[in-house]
Coordinates of C-alpha atoms in Angstrom, one line a residue:
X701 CA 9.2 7.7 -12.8
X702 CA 7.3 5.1 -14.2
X703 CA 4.3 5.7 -15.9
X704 CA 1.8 3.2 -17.3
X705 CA -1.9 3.7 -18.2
X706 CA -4.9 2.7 -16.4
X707 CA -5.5 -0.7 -18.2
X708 CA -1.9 -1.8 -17.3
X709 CA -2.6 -0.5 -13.8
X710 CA -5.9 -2.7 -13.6
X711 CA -3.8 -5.3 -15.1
X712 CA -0.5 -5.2 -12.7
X713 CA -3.5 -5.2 -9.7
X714 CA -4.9 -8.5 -11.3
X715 CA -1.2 -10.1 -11.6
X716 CA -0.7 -9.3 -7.8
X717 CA -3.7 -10.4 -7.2
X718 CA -2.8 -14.2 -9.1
X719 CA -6.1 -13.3 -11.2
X720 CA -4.2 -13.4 -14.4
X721 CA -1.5 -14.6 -16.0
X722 CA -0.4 -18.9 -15.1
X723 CA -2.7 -20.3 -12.6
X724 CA -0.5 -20.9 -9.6
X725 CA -0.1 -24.6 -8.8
X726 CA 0.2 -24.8 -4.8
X727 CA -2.0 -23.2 -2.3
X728 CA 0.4 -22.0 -0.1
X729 CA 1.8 -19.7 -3.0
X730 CA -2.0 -18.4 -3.1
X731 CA -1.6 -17.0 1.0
X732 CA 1.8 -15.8 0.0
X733 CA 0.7 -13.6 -2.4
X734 CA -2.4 -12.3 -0.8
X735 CA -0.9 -12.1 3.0
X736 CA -4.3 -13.1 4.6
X737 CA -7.8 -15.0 3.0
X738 CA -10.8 -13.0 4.7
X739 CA -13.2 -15.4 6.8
X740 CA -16.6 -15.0 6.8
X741 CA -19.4 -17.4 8.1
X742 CA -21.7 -17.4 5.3
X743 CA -22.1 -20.2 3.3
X744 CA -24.6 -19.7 0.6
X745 CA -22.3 -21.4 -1.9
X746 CA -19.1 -21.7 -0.2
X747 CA -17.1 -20.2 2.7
X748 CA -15.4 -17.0 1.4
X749 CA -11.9 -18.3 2.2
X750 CA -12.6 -21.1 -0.2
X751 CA -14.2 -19.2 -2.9
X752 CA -11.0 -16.8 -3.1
X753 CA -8.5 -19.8 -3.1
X754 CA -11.5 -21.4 -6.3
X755 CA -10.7 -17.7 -8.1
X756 CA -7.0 -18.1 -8.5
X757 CA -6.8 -22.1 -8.3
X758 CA -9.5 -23.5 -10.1
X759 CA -10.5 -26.7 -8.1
X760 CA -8.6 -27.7 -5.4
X761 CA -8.9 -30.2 -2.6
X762 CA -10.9 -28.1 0.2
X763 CA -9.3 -31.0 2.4
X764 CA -5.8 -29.7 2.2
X765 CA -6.7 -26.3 3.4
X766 CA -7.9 -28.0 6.5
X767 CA -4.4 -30.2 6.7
X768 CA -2.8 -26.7 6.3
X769 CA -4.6 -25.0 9.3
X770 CA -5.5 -27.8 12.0
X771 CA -2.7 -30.7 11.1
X772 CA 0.6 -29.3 9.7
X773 CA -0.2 -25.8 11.3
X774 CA 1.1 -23.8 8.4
X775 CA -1.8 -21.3 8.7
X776 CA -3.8 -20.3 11.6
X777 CA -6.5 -17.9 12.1
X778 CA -5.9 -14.1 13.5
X779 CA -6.7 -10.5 12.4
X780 CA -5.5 -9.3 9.2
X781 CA -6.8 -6.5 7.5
X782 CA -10.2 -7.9 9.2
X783 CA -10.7 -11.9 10.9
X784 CA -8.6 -14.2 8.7
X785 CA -6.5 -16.9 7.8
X786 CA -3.1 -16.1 8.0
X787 CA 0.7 -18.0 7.6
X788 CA 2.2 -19.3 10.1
X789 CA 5.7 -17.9 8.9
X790 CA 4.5 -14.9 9.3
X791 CA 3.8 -15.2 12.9
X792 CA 6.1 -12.2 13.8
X793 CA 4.1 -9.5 12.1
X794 CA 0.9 -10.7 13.3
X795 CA 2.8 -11.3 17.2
X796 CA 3.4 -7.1 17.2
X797 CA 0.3 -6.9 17.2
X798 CA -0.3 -9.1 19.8
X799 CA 2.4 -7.9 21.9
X800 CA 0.4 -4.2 21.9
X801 CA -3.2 -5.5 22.2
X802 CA -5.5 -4.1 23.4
X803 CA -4.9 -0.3 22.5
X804 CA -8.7 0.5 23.6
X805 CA -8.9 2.0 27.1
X806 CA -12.2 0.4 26.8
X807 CA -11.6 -3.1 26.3
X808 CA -8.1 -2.6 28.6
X809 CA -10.4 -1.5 31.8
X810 CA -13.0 -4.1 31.1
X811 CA -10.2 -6.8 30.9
X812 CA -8.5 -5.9 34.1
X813 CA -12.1 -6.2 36.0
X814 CA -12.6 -9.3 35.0
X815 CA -9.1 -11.1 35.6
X816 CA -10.8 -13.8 37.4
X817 CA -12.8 -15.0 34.1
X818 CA -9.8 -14.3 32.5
X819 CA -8.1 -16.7 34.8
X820 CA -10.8 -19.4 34.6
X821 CA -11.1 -19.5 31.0
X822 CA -7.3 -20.2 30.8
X823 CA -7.4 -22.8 33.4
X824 CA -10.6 -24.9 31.9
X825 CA -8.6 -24.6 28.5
X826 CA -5.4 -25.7 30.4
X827 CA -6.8 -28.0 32.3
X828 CA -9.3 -30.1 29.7
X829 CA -8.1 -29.3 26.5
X830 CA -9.9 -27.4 24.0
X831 CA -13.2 -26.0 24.5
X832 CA -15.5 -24.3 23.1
X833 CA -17.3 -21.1 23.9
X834 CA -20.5 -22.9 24.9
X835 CA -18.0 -25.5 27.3
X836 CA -17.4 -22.5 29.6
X837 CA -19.6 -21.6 31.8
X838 CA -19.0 -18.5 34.0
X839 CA -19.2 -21.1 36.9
X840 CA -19.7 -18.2 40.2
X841 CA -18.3 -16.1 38.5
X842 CA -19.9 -12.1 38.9
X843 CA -18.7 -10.7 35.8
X844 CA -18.3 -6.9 35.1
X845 CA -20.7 -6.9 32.0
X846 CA -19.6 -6.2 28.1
X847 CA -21.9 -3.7 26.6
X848 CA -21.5 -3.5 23.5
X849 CA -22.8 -0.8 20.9
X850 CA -23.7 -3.8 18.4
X851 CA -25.6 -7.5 19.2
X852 CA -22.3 -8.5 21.6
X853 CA -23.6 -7.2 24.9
X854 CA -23.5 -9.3 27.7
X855 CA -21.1 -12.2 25.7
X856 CA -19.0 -12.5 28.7
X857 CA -17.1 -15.7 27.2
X858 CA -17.0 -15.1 23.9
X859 CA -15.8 -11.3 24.5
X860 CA -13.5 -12.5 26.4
X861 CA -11.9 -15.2 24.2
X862 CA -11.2 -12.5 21.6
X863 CA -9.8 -10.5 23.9
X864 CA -6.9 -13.8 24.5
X865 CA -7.0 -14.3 20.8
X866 CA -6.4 -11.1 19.7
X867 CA -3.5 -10.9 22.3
X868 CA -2.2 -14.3 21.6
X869 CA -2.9 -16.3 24.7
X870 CA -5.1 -18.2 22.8
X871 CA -6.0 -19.8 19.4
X872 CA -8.8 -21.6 17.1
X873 CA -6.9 -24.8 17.2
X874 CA -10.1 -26.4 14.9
X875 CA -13.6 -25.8 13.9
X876 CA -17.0 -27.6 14.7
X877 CA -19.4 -26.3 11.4
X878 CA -18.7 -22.6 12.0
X879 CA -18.1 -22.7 16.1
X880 CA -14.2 -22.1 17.1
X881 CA -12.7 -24.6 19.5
X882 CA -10.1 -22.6 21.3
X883 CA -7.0 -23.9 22.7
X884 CA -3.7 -22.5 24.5
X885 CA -1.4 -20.6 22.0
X886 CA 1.9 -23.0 23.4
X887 CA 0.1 -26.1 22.3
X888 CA -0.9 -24.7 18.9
X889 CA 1.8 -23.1 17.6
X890 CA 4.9 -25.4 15.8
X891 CA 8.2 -26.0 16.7
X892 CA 9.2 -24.0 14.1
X893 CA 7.2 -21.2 14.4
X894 CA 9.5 -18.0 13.9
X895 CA 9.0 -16.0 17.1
X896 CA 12.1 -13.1 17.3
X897 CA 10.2 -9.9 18.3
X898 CA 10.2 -7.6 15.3
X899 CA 10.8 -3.7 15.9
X900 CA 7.3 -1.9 15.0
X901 CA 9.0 -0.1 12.2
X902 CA 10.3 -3.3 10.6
X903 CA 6.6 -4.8 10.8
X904 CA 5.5 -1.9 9.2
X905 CA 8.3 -1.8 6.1
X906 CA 7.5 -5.9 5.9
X907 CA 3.7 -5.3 6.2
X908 CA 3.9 -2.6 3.4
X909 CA 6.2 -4.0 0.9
X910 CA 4.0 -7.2 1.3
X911 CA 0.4 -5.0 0.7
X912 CA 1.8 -3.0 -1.9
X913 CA 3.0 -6.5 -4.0
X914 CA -0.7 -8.1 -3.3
X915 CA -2.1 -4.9 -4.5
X916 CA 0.7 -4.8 -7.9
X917 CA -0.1 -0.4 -7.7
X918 CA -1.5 1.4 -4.6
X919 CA -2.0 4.4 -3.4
X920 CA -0.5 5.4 0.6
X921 CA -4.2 5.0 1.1
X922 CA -5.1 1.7 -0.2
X923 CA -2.0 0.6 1.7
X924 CA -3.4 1.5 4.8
X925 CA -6.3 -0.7 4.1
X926 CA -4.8 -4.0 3.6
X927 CA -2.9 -7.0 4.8
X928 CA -2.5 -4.8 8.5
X929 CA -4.8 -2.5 8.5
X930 CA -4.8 0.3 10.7
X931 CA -0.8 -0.8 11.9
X932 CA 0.8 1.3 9.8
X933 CA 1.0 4.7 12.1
X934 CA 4.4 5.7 10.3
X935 CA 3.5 5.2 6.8
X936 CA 4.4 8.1 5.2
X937 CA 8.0 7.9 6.6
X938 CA 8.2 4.5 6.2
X939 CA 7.6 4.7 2.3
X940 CA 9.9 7.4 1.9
X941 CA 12.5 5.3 3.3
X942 CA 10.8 2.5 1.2
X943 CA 11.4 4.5 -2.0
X944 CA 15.0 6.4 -1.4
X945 CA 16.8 2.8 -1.1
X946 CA 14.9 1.8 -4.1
X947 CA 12.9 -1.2 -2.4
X948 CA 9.2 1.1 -4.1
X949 CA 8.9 3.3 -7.0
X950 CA 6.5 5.5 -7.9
X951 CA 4.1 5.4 -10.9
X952 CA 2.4 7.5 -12.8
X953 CA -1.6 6.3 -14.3
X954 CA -1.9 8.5 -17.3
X955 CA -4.8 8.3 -19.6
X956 CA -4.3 10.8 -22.5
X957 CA -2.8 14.1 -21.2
X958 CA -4.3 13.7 -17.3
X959 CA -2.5 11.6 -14.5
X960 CA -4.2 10.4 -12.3
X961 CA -4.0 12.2 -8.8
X962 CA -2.1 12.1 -5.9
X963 CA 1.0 9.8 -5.2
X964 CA 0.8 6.0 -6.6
X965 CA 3.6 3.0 -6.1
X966 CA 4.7 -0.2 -7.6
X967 CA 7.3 -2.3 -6.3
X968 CA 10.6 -2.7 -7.6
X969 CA 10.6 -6.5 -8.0
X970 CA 7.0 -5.7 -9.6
X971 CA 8.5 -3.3 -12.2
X972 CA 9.0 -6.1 -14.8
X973 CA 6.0 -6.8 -14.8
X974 CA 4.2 -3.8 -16.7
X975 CA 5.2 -6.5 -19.5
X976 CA 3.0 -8.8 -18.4
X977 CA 0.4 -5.8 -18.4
X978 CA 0.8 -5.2 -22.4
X979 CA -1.5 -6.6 -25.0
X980 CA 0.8 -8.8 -26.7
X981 CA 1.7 -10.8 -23.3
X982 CA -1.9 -10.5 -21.0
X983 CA -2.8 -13.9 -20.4
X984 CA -6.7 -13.4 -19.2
X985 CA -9.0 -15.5 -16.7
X986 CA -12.7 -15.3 -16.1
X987 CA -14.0 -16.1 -13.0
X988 CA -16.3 -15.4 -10.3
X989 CA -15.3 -13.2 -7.1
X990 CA -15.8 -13.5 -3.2
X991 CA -17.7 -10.4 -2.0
X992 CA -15.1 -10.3 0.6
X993 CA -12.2 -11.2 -2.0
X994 CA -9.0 -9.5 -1.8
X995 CA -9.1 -7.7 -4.9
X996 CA -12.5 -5.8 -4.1
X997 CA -12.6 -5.8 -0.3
X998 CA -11.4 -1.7 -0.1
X999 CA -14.7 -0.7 -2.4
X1000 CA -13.3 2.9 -2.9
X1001 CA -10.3 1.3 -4.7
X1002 CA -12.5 -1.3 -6.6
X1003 CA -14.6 1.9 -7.8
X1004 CA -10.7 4.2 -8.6
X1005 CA -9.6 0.9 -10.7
X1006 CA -12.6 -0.8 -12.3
X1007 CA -15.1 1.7 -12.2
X1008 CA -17.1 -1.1 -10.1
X1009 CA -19.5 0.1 -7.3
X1010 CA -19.9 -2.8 -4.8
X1011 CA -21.8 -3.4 -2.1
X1012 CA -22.8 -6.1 0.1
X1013 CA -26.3 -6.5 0.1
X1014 CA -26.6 -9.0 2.9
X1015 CA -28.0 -6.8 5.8
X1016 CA -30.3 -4.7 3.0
X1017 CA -33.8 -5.4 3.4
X1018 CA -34.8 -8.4 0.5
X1019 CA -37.2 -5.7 -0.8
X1020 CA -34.6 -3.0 -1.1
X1021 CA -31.8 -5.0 -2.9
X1022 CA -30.6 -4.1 -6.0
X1023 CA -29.0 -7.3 -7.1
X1024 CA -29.0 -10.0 -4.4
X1025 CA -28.5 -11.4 -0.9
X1026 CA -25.2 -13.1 -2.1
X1027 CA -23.6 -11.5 -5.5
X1028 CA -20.1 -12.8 -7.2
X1029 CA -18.8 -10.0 -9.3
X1030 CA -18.0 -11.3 -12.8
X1031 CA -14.1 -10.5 -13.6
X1032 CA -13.5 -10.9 -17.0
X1033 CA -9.7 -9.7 -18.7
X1034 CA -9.1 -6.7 -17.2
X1035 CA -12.7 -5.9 -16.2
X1036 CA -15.2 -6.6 -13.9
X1037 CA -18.3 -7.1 -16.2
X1038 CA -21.4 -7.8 -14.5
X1039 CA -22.5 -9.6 -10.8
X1040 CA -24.2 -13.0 -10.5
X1041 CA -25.9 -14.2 -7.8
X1042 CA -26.1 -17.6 -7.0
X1043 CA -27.2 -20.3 -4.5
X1044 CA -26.4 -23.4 -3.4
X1045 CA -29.0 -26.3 -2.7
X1046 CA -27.0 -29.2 -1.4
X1047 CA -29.8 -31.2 -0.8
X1048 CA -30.2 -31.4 -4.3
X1049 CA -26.8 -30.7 -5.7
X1050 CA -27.8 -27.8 -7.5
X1051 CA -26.4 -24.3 -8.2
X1052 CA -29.4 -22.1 -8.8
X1053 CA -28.4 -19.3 -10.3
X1054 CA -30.9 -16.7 -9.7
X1055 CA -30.1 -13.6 -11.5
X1056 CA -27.0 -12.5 -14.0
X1057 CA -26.8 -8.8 -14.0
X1058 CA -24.2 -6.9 -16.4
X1059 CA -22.5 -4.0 -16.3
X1060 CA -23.2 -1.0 -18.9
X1061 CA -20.1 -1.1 -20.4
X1062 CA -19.4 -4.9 -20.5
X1063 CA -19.4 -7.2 -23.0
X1064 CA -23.0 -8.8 -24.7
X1065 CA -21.1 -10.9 -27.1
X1066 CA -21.2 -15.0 -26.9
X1067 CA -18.0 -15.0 -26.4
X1068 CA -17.7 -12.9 -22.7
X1069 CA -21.2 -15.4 -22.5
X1070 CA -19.4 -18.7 -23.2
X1071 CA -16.5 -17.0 -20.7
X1072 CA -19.0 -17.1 -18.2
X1073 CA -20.8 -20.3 -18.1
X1074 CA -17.7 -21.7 -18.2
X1075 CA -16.9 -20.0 -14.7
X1076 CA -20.1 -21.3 -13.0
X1077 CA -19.7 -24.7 -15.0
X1078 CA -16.2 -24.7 -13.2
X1079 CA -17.7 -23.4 -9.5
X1080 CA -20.4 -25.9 -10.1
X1081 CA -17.7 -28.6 -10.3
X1082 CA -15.9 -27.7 -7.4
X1083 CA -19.1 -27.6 -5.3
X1084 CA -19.9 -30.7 -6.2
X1085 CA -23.4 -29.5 -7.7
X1086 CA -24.2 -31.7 -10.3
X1087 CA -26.7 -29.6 -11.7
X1088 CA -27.1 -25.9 -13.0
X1089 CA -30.4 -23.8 -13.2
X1090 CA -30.2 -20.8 -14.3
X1091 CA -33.3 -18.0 -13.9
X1092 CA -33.8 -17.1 -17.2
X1093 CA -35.9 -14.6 -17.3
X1094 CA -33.0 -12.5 -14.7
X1095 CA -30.4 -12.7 -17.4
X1096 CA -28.9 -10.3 -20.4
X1097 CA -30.1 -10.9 -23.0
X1098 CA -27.8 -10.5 -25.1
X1099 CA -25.8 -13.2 -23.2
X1100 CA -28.5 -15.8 -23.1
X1101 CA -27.3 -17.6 -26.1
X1102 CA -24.4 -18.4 -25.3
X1103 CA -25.2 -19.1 -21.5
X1104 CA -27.5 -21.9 -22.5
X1105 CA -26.2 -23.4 -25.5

């Protein structure tokens, strides 16, 4: 068995995620590693999709993501381990799910009453080319309502769209701001699209093997949580297969005399890299993080690895937040030091930094401070924001000095 310590665990995590070691040069290689890029539609400085490519890229031409997804077609959006961008070469995993959607009794009964809006939608998409949402009108139609226990009730068109998206009738085929135009699946899709239908057992040893590399070291659990969440019904099994041909290993996290508990993998082709994860060859970054970014999105890992609560403050009350409507956790090394939280005013070009808050244990020398100017300096740059103000009065102070100077 393999057994590292908890730094080189943080570290191997940080590898798979691209966060350390050489910047990778080509964004496709970035969706490779990660499986899937979270979309979200806030923009308070960028869209999150954009933000996690900025992390691991530095800056980038925002313009060939958009070639990628609505030109050449090498990405498209579908659900991952929640709505996301996703490779086109990976249209087989993402088609089981298709293929078995919907697995709600609910959402199968509603469907089946309402066949004819089904049917219209399809044949207004057919018939005039992409639309979107707002284009279709229910037109006579008596719909069966959606009640929802959320703010979707009574979304007749939009409900039903996902419903066709999510079993791949149709697909976002471009965007207008934030608003999906939707088009037929057929038309979207390349010529080259790989489309054999995958047993459910292979997608699940594919959709593990590829989680577990993103992750670098997981536990069964975490790997239920990403790339397809919640389609992994024969995980156990299917990692006990993984492990007796040798394709995963398992690790042991020891600090001191304790392991860590319960049962924790690496990959085999990841193996060599617990060299990476030494001193003598970690080759650092400092940068700013998504809230939704790949590396933090499962928060009870983020807490097991970096000792790093996280929460989204978005739908807290402004009085009741503890450090802002829109925070980037700080990674620094191997840790993730402190949370900034930041706003965009495009108007202006201007990055307003509002607050800076750091962790207890992090780092109040000028040099983790020069670290991170240089990481807004560097977002800044890629927002086009010509200008940075910080709050000062909402920042350490021991890392003023070398924030501002």
């Amino acid at each position: 068995m393999i057994v590292c310590s908890p730094v080189q665990a943080r570290r191997l995590a940080l590898l798979g995620q691209r966060l350390a070691g050489p910047r990778p040069s080509q964004l496709m290689e970035v969706v490779r590693n990660l499986g899937c890029l979270q979309l979200d539609p806030l923009s308070v400085v960028a869209r999150s999709h954009q933000l996690v490519l900025w992390s691991r890229l530095g800056r980038y031409d925002v313009a060939e993501l958009e070639r990628l997804l609505w030109e050449e077609r090498r990405l498209f959006e579908y659900w991952a381990h929640c709505a996301s961008i996703v490779l086109t070469e990976d249209f087989p995993l993402h088609q089981a799910m298709m293929r078995r959607y919907p697995g709600s009794d609910r959402i199968s009964q509603w469907t089946r009453q309402n066949r004819p809006l089904q049917r219209y939608i399809l044949g207004q998409i057919r018939r005039h080319g992409p639309r979107l949402a707002r284009d279709l009108e229910e037109a006579g139609i008596n719909p069966t309502e959606w009640v929802s226990t959320g703010w979707t009730s009574g979304r007749n068109i939009s409900r039903m769209l996902d419903y066709l998206w999510l079993s791949g009738k149709v697909m976002v085929t471009g965007r207008q701001g934030i608003q999906k135009v939707w088009d037929l699946t057929e038309r979207c899709l390349p010529a080259w699209t790989p489309r054999q239908a995958l047993p459910h057992r292979e997608v699940q040893r594919q959709g593990i093997q590829r989680a577990l590399r993103a992750l670098g070291v997981a536990t069964p659990r975490h790997i239920a949580q990403h790339f397809l969440r919640g389609r992994y019904p024969d995980l156990s099994s299917v990692l006990a297969e993984l492990e007796a041909k040798g394709q995963i290993q398992r690790v042991e996290i020891r600090e001191g005399a304790q392991a860590w508990p319960g049962a924790w993998y690496i990959h085999a082709e990841d193996a060599p890299r617990l060299a990476d994860a030494t001193d003598a060859a970690w080759s650092p970054h400092t940068t700013l993080l998504s809230p939704f970014d790949n590396l933090i999105c499962d928060r009870k890992r983020t807490a097991e690895l970096f000792d790093f609560d996280f929460r989204v403050e978005i739908y807290t009350p402004q009085a009741k937040r503890k450090y802002g409507y829109y925070v980037l956790p700080i990674l620094h090394g191997d840790q993730i030091i402190g949370r900034l939280d930041p706003e965009l005013d495009r108007a202006q070009a201007q990055l307003n930094i509002k607050a800076i808050h750091a962790e207890p244990e992090a780092p109040k020398d000028r040099q983790a401070a020069r670290a991170i100017a240089g990481a807004v300096e560097d977002l800044a740059a890629f927002l086009g924001a010509r200008k940075i103000v910080y709050n000062k009065g909402s920042v350490p102070e021991a890392w003023k000095r070398g924030l501002f100077m």
